[in-house]
Short mmCIF file of C-alpha atoms in Angstrom, two decimals:
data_model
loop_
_atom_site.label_atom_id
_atom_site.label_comp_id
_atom_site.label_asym_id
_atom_site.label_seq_id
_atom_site.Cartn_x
_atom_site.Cartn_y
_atom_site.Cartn_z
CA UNK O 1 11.87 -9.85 -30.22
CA UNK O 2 13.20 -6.25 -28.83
CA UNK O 3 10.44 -4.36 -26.96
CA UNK O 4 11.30 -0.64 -25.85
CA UNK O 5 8.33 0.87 -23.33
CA UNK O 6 8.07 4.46 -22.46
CA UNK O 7 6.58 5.11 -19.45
CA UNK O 8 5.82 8.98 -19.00
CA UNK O 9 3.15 11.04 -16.44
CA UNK O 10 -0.31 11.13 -17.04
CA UNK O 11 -1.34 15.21 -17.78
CA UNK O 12 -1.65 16.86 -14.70
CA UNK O 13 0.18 14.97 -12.31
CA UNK O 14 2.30 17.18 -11.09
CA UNK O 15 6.15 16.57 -11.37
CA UNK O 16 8.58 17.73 -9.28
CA UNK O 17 11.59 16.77 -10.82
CA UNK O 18 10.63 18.11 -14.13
CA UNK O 19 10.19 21.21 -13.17
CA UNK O 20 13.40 21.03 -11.36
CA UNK O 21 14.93 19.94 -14.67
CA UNK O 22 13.44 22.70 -16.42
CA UNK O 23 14.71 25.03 -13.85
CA UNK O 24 18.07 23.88 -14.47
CA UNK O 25 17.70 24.35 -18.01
CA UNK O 26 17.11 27.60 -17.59
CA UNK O 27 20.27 28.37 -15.34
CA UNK O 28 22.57 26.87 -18.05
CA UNK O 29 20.96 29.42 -20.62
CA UNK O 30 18.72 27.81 -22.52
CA UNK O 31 15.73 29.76 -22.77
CA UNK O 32 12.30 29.30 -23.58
CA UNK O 33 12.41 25.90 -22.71
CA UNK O 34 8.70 24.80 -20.77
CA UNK O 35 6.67 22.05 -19.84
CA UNK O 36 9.42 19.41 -19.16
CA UNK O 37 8.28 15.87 -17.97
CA UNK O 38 10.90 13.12 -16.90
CA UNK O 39 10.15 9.69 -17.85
CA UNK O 40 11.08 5.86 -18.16
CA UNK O 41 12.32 3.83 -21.06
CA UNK O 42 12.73 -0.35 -20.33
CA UNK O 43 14.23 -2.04 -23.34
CA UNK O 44 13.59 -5.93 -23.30
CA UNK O 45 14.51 -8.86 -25.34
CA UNK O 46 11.32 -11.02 -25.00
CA UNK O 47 10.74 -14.61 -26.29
CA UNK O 48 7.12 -14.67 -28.56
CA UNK O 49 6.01 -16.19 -31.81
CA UNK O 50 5.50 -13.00 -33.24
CA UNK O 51 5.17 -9.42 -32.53
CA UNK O 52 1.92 -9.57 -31.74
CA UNK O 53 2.01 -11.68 -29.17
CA UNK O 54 5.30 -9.80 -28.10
CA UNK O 55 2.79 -6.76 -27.61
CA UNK O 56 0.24 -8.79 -25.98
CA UNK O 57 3.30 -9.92 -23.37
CA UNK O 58 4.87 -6.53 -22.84
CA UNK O 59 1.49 -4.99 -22.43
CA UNK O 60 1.08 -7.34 -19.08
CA UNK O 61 4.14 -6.50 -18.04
CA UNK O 62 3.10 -2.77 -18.35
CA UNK O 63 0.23 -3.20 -16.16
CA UNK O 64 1.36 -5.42 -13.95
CA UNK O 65 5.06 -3.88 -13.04
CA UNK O 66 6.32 -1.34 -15.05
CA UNK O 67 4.15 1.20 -15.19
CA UNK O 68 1.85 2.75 -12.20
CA UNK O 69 -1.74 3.59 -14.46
CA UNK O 70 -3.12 5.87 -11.13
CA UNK O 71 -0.33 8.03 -12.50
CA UNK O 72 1.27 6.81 -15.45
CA UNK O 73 0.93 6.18 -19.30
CA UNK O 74 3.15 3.93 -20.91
CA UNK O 75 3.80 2.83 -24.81
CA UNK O 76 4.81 -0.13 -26.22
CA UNK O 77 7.45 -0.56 -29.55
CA UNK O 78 8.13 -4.04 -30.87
CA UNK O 79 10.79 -4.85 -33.33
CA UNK O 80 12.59 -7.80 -34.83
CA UNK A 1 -3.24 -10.71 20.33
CA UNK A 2 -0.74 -12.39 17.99
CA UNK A 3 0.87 -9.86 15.49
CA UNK A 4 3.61 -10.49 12.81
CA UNK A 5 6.24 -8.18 11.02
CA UNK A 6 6.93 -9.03 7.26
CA UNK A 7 10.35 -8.28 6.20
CA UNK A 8 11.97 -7.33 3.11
CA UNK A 9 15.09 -6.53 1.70
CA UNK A 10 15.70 -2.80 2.01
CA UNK A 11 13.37 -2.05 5.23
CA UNK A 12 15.53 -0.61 8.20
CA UNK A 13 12.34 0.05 10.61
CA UNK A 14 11.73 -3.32 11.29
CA UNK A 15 13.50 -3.33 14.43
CA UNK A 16 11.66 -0.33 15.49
CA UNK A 17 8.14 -1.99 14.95
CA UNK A 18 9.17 -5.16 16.67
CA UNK A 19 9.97 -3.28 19.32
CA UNK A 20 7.41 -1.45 19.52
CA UNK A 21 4.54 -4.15 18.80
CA UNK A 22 5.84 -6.15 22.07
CA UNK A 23 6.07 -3.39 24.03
CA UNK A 24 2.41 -2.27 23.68
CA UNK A 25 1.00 -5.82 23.14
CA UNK A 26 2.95 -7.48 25.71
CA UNK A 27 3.62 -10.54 22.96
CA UNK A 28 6.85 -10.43 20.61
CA UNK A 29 5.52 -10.59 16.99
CA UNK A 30 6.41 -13.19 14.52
CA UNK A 31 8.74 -12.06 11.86
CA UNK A 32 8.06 -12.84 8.02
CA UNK A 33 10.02 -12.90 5.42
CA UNK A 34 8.92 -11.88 2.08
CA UNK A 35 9.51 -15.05 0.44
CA UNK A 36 7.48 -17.23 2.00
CA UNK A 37 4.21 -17.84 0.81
CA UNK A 38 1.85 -18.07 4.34
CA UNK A 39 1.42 -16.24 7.01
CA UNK A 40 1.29 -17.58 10.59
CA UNK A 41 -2.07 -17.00 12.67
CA UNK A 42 -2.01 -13.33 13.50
CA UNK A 43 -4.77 -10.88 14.18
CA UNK A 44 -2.21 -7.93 12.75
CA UNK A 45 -0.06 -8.06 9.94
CA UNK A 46 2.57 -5.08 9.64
CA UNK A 47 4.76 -3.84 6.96
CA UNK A 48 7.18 -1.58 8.57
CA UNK A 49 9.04 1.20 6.84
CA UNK A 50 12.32 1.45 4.88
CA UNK A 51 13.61 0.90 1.53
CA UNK A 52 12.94 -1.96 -0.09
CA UNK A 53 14.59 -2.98 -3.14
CA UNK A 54 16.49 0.58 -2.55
CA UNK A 55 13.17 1.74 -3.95
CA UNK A 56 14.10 0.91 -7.78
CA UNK A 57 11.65 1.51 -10.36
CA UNK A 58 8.77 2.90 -8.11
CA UNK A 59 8.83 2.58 -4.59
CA UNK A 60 7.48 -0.04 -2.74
CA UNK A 61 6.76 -1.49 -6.53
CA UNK A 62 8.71 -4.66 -6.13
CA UNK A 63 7.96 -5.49 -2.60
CA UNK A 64 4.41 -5.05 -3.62
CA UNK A 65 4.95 -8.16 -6.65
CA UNK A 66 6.67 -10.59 -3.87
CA UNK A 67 5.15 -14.02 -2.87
CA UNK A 68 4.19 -13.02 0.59
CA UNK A 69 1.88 -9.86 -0.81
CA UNK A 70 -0.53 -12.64 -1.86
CA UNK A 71 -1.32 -14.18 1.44
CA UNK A 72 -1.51 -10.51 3.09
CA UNK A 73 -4.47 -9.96 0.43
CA UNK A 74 -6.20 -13.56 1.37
CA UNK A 75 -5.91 -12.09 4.74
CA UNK A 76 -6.93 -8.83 4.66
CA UNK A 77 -10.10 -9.96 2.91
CA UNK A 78 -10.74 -12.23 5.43
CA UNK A 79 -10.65 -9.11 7.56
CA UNK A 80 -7.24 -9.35 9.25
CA UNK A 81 -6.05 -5.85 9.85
CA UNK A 82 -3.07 -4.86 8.11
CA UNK A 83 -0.90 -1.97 8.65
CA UNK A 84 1.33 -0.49 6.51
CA UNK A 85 3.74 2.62 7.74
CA UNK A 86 5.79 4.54 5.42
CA UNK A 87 7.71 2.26 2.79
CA UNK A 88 4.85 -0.14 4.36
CA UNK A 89 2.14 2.38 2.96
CA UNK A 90 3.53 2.57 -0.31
CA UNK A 91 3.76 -1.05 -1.03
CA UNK A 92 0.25 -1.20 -0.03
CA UNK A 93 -0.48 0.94 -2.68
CA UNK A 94 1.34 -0.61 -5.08
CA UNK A 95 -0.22 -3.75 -4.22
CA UNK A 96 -3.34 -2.37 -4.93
CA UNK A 97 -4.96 -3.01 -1.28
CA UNK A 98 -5.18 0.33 -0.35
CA UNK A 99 -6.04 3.36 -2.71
CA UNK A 100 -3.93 6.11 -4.42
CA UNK A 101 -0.16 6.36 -4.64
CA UNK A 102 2.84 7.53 -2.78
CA UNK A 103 4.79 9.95 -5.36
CA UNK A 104 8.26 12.15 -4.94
CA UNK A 105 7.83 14.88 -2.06
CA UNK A 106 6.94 17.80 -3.70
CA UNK A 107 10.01 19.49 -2.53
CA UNK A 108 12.29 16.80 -3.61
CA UNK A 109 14.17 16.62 -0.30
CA UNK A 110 13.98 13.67 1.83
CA UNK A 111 11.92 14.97 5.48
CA UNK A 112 13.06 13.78 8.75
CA UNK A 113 11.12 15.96 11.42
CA UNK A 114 7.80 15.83 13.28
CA UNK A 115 4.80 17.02 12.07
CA UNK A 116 1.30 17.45 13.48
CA UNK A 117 -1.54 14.72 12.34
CA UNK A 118 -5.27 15.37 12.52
CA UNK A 119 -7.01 11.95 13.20
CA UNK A 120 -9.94 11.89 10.58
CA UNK A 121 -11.66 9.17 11.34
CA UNK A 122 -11.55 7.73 15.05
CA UNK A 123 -14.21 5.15 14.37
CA UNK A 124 -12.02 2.14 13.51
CA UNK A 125 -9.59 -0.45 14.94
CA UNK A 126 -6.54 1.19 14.74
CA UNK A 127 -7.71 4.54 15.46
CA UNK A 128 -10.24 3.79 18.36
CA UNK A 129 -7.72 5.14 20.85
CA UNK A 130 -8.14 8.77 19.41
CA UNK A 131 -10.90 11.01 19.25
CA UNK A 132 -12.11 12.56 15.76
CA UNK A 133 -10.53 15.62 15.44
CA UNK A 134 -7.57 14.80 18.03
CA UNK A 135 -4.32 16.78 16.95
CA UNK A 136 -1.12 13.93 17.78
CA UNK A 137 2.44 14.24 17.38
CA UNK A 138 3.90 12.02 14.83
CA UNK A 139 7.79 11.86 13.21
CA UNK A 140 8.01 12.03 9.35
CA UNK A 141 11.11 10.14 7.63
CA UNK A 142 10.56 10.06 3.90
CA UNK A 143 11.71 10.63 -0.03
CA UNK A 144 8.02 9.88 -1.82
CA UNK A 145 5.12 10.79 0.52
CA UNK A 146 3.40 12.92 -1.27
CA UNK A 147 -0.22 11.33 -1.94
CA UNK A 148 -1.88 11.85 -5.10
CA UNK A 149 -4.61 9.91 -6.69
CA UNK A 150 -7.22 10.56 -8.96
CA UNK A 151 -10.49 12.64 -8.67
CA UNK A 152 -12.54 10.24 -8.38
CA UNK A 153 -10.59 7.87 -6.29
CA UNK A 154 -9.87 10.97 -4.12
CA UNK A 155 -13.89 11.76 -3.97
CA UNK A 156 -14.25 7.95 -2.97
CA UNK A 157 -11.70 8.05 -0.44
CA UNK A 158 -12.92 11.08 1.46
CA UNK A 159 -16.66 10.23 1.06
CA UNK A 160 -16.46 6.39 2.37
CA UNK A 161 -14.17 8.08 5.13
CA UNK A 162 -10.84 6.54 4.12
CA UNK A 163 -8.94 9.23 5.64
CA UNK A 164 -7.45 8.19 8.46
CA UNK A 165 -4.64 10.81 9.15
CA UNK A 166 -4.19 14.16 7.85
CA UNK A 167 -1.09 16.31 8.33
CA UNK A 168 -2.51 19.86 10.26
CA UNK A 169 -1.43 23.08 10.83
CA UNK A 170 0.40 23.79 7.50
CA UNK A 171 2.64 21.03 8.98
CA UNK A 172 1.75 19.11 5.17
CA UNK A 173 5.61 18.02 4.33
CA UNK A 174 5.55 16.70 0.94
CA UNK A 175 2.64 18.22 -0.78
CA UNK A 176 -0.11 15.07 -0.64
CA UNK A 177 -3.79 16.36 -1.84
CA UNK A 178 -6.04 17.22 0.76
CA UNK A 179 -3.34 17.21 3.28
CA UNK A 180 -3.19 13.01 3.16
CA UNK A 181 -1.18 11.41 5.47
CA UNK A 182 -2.88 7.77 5.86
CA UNK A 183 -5.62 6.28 4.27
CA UNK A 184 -7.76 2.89 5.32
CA UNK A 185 -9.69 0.57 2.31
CA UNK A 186 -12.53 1.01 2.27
CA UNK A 187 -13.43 -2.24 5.18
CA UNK A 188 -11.28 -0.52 7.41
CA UNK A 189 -9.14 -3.12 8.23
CA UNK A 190 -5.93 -2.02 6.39
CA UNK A 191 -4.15 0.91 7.25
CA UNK A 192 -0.91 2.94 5.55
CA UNK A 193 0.43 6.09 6.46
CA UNK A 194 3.30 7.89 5.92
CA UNK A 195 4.22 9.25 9.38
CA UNK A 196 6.10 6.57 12.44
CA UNK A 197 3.71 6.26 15.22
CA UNK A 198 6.00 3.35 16.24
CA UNK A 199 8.56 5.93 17.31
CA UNK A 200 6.56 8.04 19.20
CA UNK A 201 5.32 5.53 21.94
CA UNK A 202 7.42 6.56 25.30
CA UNK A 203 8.87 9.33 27.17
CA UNK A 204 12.80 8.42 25.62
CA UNK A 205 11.18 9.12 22.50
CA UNK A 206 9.89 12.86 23.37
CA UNK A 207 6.23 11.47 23.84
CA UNK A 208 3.71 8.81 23.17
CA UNK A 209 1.23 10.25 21.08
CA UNK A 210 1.49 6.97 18.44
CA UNK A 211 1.03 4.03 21.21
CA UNK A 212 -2.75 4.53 21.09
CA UNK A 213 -2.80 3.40 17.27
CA UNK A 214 -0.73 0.22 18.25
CA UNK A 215 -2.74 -0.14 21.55
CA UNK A 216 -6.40 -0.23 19.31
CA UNK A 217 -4.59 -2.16 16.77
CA UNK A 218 -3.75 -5.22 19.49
CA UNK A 219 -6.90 -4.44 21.07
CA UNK A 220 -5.34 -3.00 24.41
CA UNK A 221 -7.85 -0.81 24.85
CA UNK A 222 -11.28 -1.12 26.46
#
């Protein structure tokens, strides 16, 4: 099964390089542009009987590696 | 006493601490490397600074998941004392033995300089050699050292009196809360901070304000 996670900042932890980004955005023009957070997207190929234990697998892997929770939320997608 | 250096991939201060460890504890330290699963018996366990893994996907995050991280946790429930500088400090974090997390300087830029350091609490066994209060010299050399955790974790940490370092004189140089620049669990017995006492221990270096950590830490003090 495919898994994609997204792995973004939790509200109000403060980040640096979006604001950087969104500064950037701003030099090339594009205006009215705010609030820009950078992020993380994994996409896996993960062996499981069916999505939900796919889910239950990827969700581990969340907490355990991929995502920091003092600082970061992160979603899980499962398809065939 | 017996000290030992664990060594991953990535870290370029390990020479540095070795050094540094034999020096002030008269003993060359045992050197670890990440893959094994024991550790020999020490009375310190340091994790030097660097980049480990090149700092991919969070850094110090896969240090923190390799086999030897497990027998630093036996042991630093047992009550070993375990120091952690710089990338050192951040895999501690990740490993979940010490609280909060090491993000991106606020600035972006990586800092090389010296800043001042506060010493918060002067009541434990690495920081013995200082007095509370006690402004020390210490060099800075990082990308993500800016500490942030939670309100609550942050309450914890200053009201147990986690805080072992804090940058002073608006020398903070990558926008940690409350001016953060080390942090003990809440035992005492593990330490991580940002700044390198290690290179701050003799004249050649410009002064020695960071041997008295080390010296505490191998109990070469009275």
């Amino acid at each position: 099964m495919k898994a994609r996670v997204v792995v973004t900042l939790k509200p109000g932890v403060l980040d640096p390089q979006g604001q950087a980004i969104e500064g950037s955005l701003g030099g090339l023009g594009f205006t009215g542009v705010s609030a820009v957070r950078q992020g993380k997207i994994f996409d896996l190929e993960v062996d499981a009987t069916d999505a939900e234990d796919a889910r239950s697998k990827v969700d581990s892997m969340c907490t355990r590696l991929l995502a920091n929770t003092v600082i970061e939320n992160y979603s899980v997608e499962i398809s065939e | 006493m017996k000290s030992a250096v664990v060594v991953f991939p990535g870290l370029n201060r390990d020479r540095d601490m070795l050094a540094a460890l034999e020096s002030i504890g008269g003993i060359p330290p045992v050197t670890v490397w990440h893959k094994e699963t024991g550790l020999p018996d020490v009375d310190l366990v340091v994790i030097p600074g660097g980049f480990s893994y090149g700092d991919y996907l969070r850094a110090g995050a896969i240090a923190a998941r390799s086999p030897i991280m497990q027998a630093i946790r036996e042991k630093a429930d047992q009550g070993t004392r375990v120091l952690g500088v710089c990338n050192g400090f951040q895999i501690l974090t990740e490993a979940g033995l010490l609280p909060g997390v090491l993000m991106r300087n606020a600035s972006l830029r990586f800092v090389c300089k010296t800043v001042r350091l506060k010493v918060e609490n002067a009541d434990t066994a690495f920081t013995r050699g200082y007095s509370a209060g006690q402004i020390i010299d210490c060099p800075v050399a990082h990308h993500d050292g800016n500490y942030f955790a939670d309100s609550d974790t942050l309450d914890r940490v200053e009201g147990n009196g986690q805080v072992a370092f804090r940058y002073a004189e608006g020398t903070n140089p990558n926008g940690s809360l409350n001016d953060i620049a080390g942090v003990f669990n809440e035992a005492k017995n593990v330490l991580g901070l940002m700044p390198h006492p290690e290179n701050l221990i003799e004249a050649a270096h410009g002064g020695s304000d960071g041997r008295a950590l080390f010296a505490a830490a191998l109990d070469q003090v009275a």
